[in-house]
Each structure stands twice: as structure tokens, then as C-alpha cells.
Amino acid sequence: MACRNAGNLNHSKTVHAVMSSTMTSARYDNADRKLAEDALRASEERYRELFENATMGIFHSLPEGRFVRVNPAMARMVGYGSPDEMVASITDIATQLYVDPNMRKEVLARVGDGQWIQSENHFWKKDHTTMFVNYSLRGVLKRDGTVDYMEGFIENISARKEAEEEQRLTLELLHLINSAARTIDLVPVVAAFLKKRFACDAIGIRLLEGNDFPYFETAGFPMEFIFAENSLCARTRRGETIRDRSGMPVLECLCGAVARADFDAGDPCFSEYGSFSTGRMSRIVAQNAGMGREVGVRNGCAAWGYESVALVPLKMGDKRLGLLQLNNRREDSFLPGTISLLERVADRISIALARVRAEEALQKAHVELEQRVLERTTELVRTNKQLNREIEERKRTEEQLQESKTTLQMVFDGISEPLVMLNGKMRVQMLNRAAREYFRLHEYKEALGKKCFEGLRGRSEPCGGCERPFCDLNDYSGAYERKCPTDPNKLERVVVYRSLHESTGEEASIIRISDITRARLMEKHLIRNEKLASLGLLLSGIAHEINNPNSFISFNIPILRDYLNILAPIVDVHAAANPEFRPYGMSYQEFREDLYKLVDNMEHGSGRINATVARLKEFVTRRENVERQRVDLRQIVEKAVMLCRSEINKRVKSFSVKIPETLSPVESDPDALEQVIINLLINAAHAADKDESWIVLEVLSGSEPRYCAIEVSDNGHGMDEATRRKVFDPFFTTKSTMKGTGLGLYLCHNLMEELGGRIEVESQAGTGSTFRVILHGDAGFKI
């Protein structure tokens, strides 16, 4: 019992001791836990402060592609206003943040081991621009080893990348330009390099040439664009260059403004360097932004769909060498940083271009100097050889011709037509006095022993255009006709006689040249006279048939005017009593004036018929004395226009008449002038062959006293040079047989000769023609 109680007592003591120990331990554990919690709270507070205030981007993200948490630095870096906005906006990190979504997959494949990984990548920003980043990332794993979430740090390294890229670009560019020794080698490789490096649709490099900046190299532009935009010089409708007060050509469009450094420094499209850039070219064209001067924006780039345009000058100091032109159809392609980079690149290109051109100029001067030395040396050698050859040939000729030269030369000289004798080797053996004069030789010896083109023409090769060169006759014997080599207006007959020496067997050819120009002209004159005689008989019959009915018209018109004079007062009274009286929709006064004008026109038309018939007669019988009278040139032009306006309006889209306000009366033949003007206007209408056809009739009063001209211009099919020379020949026409006989311009030419004036014509095939009737005070009219 006592033992049992003792045992219980011991057990109680033991329990009490254990409980006391446990309570003591609990007190210590609670204190440690509180310290740990305080330390954890302090650590979390420090982490939160570091997370919020860090300059580097910090993030937590889920493998599914969403952000759990980002710090303010990362939100700003990507372009969002707050971390919450970024977390809510980005729902798929792979497509919304990574430029290459496949890079996100590679990252997920590497974070499964929980180790930190580091990489550089290309990220999208909120405004759809891009940036280069350097990021460190690791996966935070669950107990089962799978990725719970990812945490990492991001740093924007775009500036460093741009500097590295610019350095690489500079080294590559320097390698290209330093390996080029000529401009033609340098510019194409630079253009190809820039087009690829800046990913533009088209690029052009303009270089200074004279006072213009044409394209030296292009890539990507259509040929039509290059043809239209190649020259920057402003031009008139006639293609003449427009110049400023100092005589320099005016350069158009924005390229011209950059090339001449002629722009408003306050314009936001221009940089301090002098470059122009825009991402909305169509808007610039619409606004026609001022450049500090009157400059036209051609609309070429916008019209071809190029919205982004960058124009960077190539310059050395104040001197403009050219400019770079980069075009993109995509809007906002060239950012300010890109333009700054292009300007630095342009400086290096300008230095290389100046170096290459200086070397080219030096090389050209060196080559030209060497060429001049070589030519001079060659000329001296050739002269020396020629002198020696002439001495030898002279001796040989004297030996060969010593016995028979005098007698044979006398026979040759007695013939009035040019004679030339060639030996079997086709070298000149003899020629008579007429041949010497024909070939304009001072001495016989100038041609002896030489081939025809050498001795007779002084040339080193056969004469171009010669139908049968003497040096290539071979076994030819016969006759042929040709144009005179020295006077294309002359016609010659060349007869070749071949002879063979019976004893020696030596061959020779004797050539006789006869002038048959007069004989051929006589034949043409006889044929023409026969044609004119036949035409005279025909015109007499036509004049009789036309004059008879026209006499009735001219006789009855005065009677008709008298009838109208009787009826007019009666109708005047009726019109005064009835104000609503409007015949044919006109006021009575307009109707009355138009009625008399119709009678005047009928009378004028009848007179024109009589005058035309008279001109037809004069075609075969030239008038000796032309009657002139004082007339108003304006009235003559207006009547001619009125008579043929209907025909012009049917064929031509635009017809304009320009007559000076102050034009003095002239003393001339009004019918002749009117007929000439009508004929020229009808011919211009018949020449119309374009949708936008036009005719302009203009009276020009010259600065010289007693001078006047009438011009009829059109943009029809025009004429080539061969047609222009024959245009005033009788019976020559380019029209069909239903439209012309070939007499109109011939008659006009004769009429102007009778008046003492003349007709000139300027024409170009496919472009149009201008006929100019020129009158002088001494010949045709008096002011």
C-alpha cells in the first residue's frame, strides 16, 4: 500500500514535472512564433516596397498566359497606366506581348526545373511599337513538381540594341562604301542595303546633275513613277524650264524643297538636319503644306499609294550632293529615331560619295591627259607615215605616167564632164579638169594612187550613203543614177566603162559623171504643165456650174433685204404693242438683229463662193496685180472662224481664238487672207486624232514695226520631216481621196506669195503642228 502510494506520488511528480516543462516550452514557442511572424511581416513589407519602387520590371505570371501581378515599372515599360490595367488587358502573353509567340513556348519548356533562365526577346508595347528586353525568369514549383507560377525581372535594352544595331549597320555600310571605287558602283549597293535594312517598299537616290537632282538609282518604284518624277525642275506646258529671278531652275515638290534646303524651319515635318518625313502623305497633299515659298506638291507619292515618305539630304556642309528617298505604303513607318539614324547614315554616304567623285574627277583628268598625249603621238606618227607614203607614191606615179601622161591628160581635160580612171586595184590613175573641179581638188596629185574615198573625198572609210562606191566596183560595167554627194538637190548619171590592156592584161575602169538635174526637172515640169492644163479645163467647167446658181443667190439677196426693210416697220409696231411677242424664244430685238445678220452672212457666203471660184481659176492663171484694201484683221478672222466652226466642233474637243485687244487695220486682200485661214483651220480639224484634241488660233503683233502673224496650232497626228518638206507641193496630200486633193496648202502658199508674205510650218509626228502666216508691212499689208 505504502509502495503503491509512493508510486502514485512519484507518478504525480513526474506528470507535474512534465506539465511544467510543457508549459514552459509553450511559452517559448509562442514567443518564437511572434518573432517569426513579425520578421515575416517586415520581410513582406520590404519585398512590397522593393516590388513597388523597383526601376526594373518585376512580374508573376501563370503558365496559362496571364499575369498575376506586375510592378509599376513594368506597367510603364510596356506602356500601361497602372499595373492593374496591364494585368486586366493582357489575357494571352504569347500573342499580346511576344513579337514571336513561339518564344513563349520555348520559355515554358525551360522553367520546369525551377532554375533561373535568362534571355533577350522582342516585345510588343501597348501602342503597337516594339522594344528589346532582357529578362530573368524561373518557375515556382508545387509539391508535386509542377509549375505553380513564374516570377521574373525585365529590363528594357532597346537603347543598347539600337546602339549595337547602328554600330553593326555603320560597319557594314562602311565596308560597302569603302569597297566601291566609282559612283556607279557605290550608289546601287547603298540603295539595296538601305532598302533591305529599313524594310521600305521603294527607295531612290537622287544626285546633283547640273541644276537638277534626277534619280541615279531606284529600287521598287514603277517605271511610270520614275519617268514622271525623275526631274524636279518645274516646267511650262511647252516643256520649258521655269527659272527664278537669279536664273536658277525652280525645283518642285518636297524633294525639291529638301534638295535646295528651301523650307519653313518651323514645319514639324522637317528636322533640324533638313530631312522631311511623314506617315500620312495623302494628308500633306490635301493640305498642300507651305514650304516657305510657292512650291507645288506633285501628289506623285500619294497617288501611287506611298503614305510613309522619308527624304534625307546628302550634303557636305552647305553643298547639296543629292538626297535619299524612302517610301512605304504602310502608314507611320519611319519613327523619329529611324530618321535620326538615316541622317547619321547620310553623313557617311555623303563623305563616301564626295570621295568617290573626287577620285573619279582625278582619274578622268588623268585619262584625258594620257589620251591627248597618245592622240598627239599617234597623229605625229600618222603624219610622218603619210608623208613618207606620199613621197613614194609620187615617185612611182611619175615613173608610170612619164610617157603618156601629157597626151592622155589633154584628151581627158578636153571632155567637159568629170572623168576618173581607176586601175585594177581601184586606185585613182587619172582624172580630168572637170573632175578636179567637181571634187574640189587643187592639184591632180591629191587623188592619184589613192582609192576614191581617200583621194577624192579625203576620208578613211567608204562614203556613207553612196549607192555604189567607186572603190567597190569590181567587174561592174554599166550606168546608174544617184544624188550628188556634195549637193543632194542635184541628180547625176554615172557611167562605168571597163577596159583591158591587150599586151599587159592590166584592167582599168573609166567613170563619167553627168549632171541630169535639169533634164529631170524639165520632165517633171512638162508632166506638171500637162496636169495643170487638164485641171484648167476641169476648173473652167466647175466655175461655170457654180457661178450660175450662185448668181441667183447674189442677185436675190439685195431684193430680200429690201423686202425685209418694208416688213420690219410693220413687225416693229406689232412687237411694241405685244411685249410678250418672242419669236423662236428670243426677244424681238435679238430676233430682228439676227434676221439681218443671216442675210449678211448669206451675202458674205455668196461672195466667198465667187472668190473661191476665182481662186480656182487663178490656180492655173497666176494673178499679176493683187488688189488690196484696208480691212480689219479681227473681222477677217471672225468670219473665217464662223464659216468653219461647225466642222471644227464636230472633230475637236477644244477650240480657242486669241486676238489682241488693240490691233491696227491692215491693207491687204481680205478674200485671200480669209481663204488661207479657213484652209488652215479645216486642215487642223482633219488632223485631230486624240480624245483631248484642241486647236488654237492666235494673232500675234510683233515687237517689230509693221509685222503681224497668224498662228494655227493643233495637237493632231503631226508630220515627219519628209512630209513637212512636201506639204506645199501641188497634189501632195496625206488625206484620203474623199477628204483632199492636195491643192489647199499649195493655193495658200501661192496666195501668200502674191501678197508678199509667207507660210511657215513646225510639226512633229504624233505631237501636232503649227502653221504660221507671216505678214510684213513691206509685203502684204500696211499699218
Short mmCIF file of N, CA and C in Angstrom, two decimals, residues 528 532 536 539 613-628 728 730 745-758:
data_model
loop_
_atom_site.label_atom_id
_atom_site.label_comp_id
_atom_site.label_asym_id
_atom_site.label_seq_id
_atom_site.Cartn_x
_atom_site.Cartn_y
_atom_site.Cartn_z
N ARG A 528 3.94 68.31 -164.94
CA ARG A 528 3.11 69.23 -164.13
C ARG A 528 2.28 70.14 -165.02
N LEU A 532 -1.69 70.63 -165.01
CA LEU A 532 -2.33 71.93 -164.81
C LEU A 532 -3.24 72.27 -165.98
N GLY A 536 -7.05 72.94 -165.58
CA GLY A 536 -7.64 74.21 -166.02
C GLY A 536 -8.95 73.99 -166.75
N LEU A 539 -11.50 73.00 -164.10
CA LEU A 539 -11.91 74.11 -163.25
C LEU A 539 -12.82 75.08 -164.00
N VAL A 613 -14.19 80.42 -156.46
CA VAL A 613 -14.15 80.07 -157.88
C VAL A 613 -13.05 80.86 -158.57
N ALA A 614 -12.95 82.15 -158.20
CA ALA A 614 -11.89 82.96 -158.80
C ALA A 614 -10.51 82.41 -158.44
N ARG A 615 -10.35 81.93 -157.19
CA ARG A 615 -9.06 81.37 -156.78
C ARG A 615 -8.74 80.10 -157.58
N LEU A 616 -9.79 79.30 -157.84
CA LEU A 616 -9.56 78.09 -158.62
C LEU A 616 -9.07 78.44 -160.02
N LYS A 617 -9.64 79.51 -160.58
CA LYS A 617 -9.17 79.94 -161.89
C LYS A 617 -7.73 80.45 -161.80
N GLU A 618 -7.46 81.17 -160.70
CA GLU A 618 -6.12 81.72 -160.55
C GLU A 618 -5.08 80.63 -160.32
N PHE A 619 -5.53 79.42 -159.94
CA PHE A 619 -4.59 78.32 -159.75
C PHE A 619 -3.84 78.00 -161.05
N VAL A 620 -4.55 78.12 -162.16
CA VAL A 620 -3.91 77.86 -163.45
C VAL A 620 -3.52 79.14 -164.16
N THR A 621 -4.05 80.31 -163.69
CA THR A 621 -3.68 81.60 -164.29
C THR A 621 -3.25 82.52 -163.15
N ARG A 622 -1.98 82.70 -162.93
CA ARG A 622 -1.46 83.48 -161.81
C ARG A 622 -1.77 84.96 -161.98
N ARG A 623 -2.27 85.56 -160.90
CA ARG A 623 -2.60 86.99 -160.96
C ARG A 623 -1.33 87.83 -160.92
N GLU A 624 -1.30 88.84 -161.74
CA GLU A 624 -0.14 89.72 -161.77
C GLU A 624 -0.28 90.86 -160.76
N ASN A 625 -1.46 91.44 -160.68
CA ASN A 625 -1.69 92.57 -159.77
C ASN A 625 -2.75 92.18 -158.75
N VAL A 626 -2.42 92.22 -157.49
CA VAL A 626 -3.35 91.89 -156.42
C VAL A 626 -3.96 93.18 -155.89
N GLU A 627 -5.29 93.25 -155.90
CA GLU A 627 -5.97 94.44 -155.38
C GLU A 627 -6.07 94.32 -153.87
N ARG A 628 -5.69 95.36 -153.19
CA ARG A 628 -5.71 95.36 -151.73
C ARG A 628 -6.63 96.46 -151.23
N PHE A 728 3.66 71.80 -149.21
CA PHE A 728 3.17 72.86 -150.08
C PHE A 728 3.27 72.49 -151.58
N PRO A 730 2.03 70.87 -155.09
CA PRO A 730 0.69 70.63 -155.65
C PRO A 730 0.40 69.13 -155.73
N LEU A 745 -3.12 73.64 -149.45
CA LEU A 745 -1.93 74.34 -148.97
C LEU A 745 -1.11 74.93 -150.12
N TYR A 746 -1.17 74.30 -151.29
CA TYR A 746 -0.48 74.86 -152.45
C TYR A 746 -1.09 76.22 -152.82
N LEU A 747 -2.45 76.29 -152.81
CA LEU A 747 -3.12 77.56 -153.10
C LEU A 747 -2.78 78.60 -152.04
N CYS A 748 -2.80 78.18 -150.76
CA CYS A 748 -2.47 79.12 -149.69
C CYS A 748 -1.06 79.66 -149.86
N HIS A 749 -0.14 78.79 -150.23
CA HIS A 749 1.25 79.21 -150.43
C HIS A 749 1.35 80.22 -151.56
N ASN A 750 0.63 79.97 -152.67
CA ASN A 750 0.65 80.91 -153.80
C ASN A 750 0.02 82.25 -153.42
N LEU A 751 -1.09 82.19 -152.67
CA LEU A 751 -1.76 83.44 -152.27
C LEU A 751 -0.84 84.29 -151.41
N MET A 752 -0.11 83.67 -150.47
CA MET A 752 0.76 84.45 -149.61
C MET A 752 1.96 85.00 -150.38
N GLU A 753 2.42 84.27 -151.38
CA GLU A 753 3.49 84.81 -152.21
C GLU A 753 3.01 86.04 -152.98
N GLU A 754 1.76 85.99 -153.47
CA GLU A 754 1.21 87.14 -154.18
C GLU A 754 1.08 88.35 -153.25
N LEU A 755 0.77 88.08 -151.97
CA LEU A 755 0.66 89.17 -151.01
C LEU A 755 2.03 89.60 -150.47
N GLY A 756 3.08 88.87 -150.83
CA GLY A 756 4.42 89.22 -150.36
C GLY A 756 4.75 88.66 -149.00
N GLY A 757 3.86 87.82 -148.46
CA GLY A 757 4.14 87.20 -147.16
C GLY A 757 4.65 85.79 -147.35
N ARG A 758 4.50 84.95 -146.31
CA ARG A 758 4.95 83.56 -146.40
C ARG A 758 4.22 82.73 -145.34
#
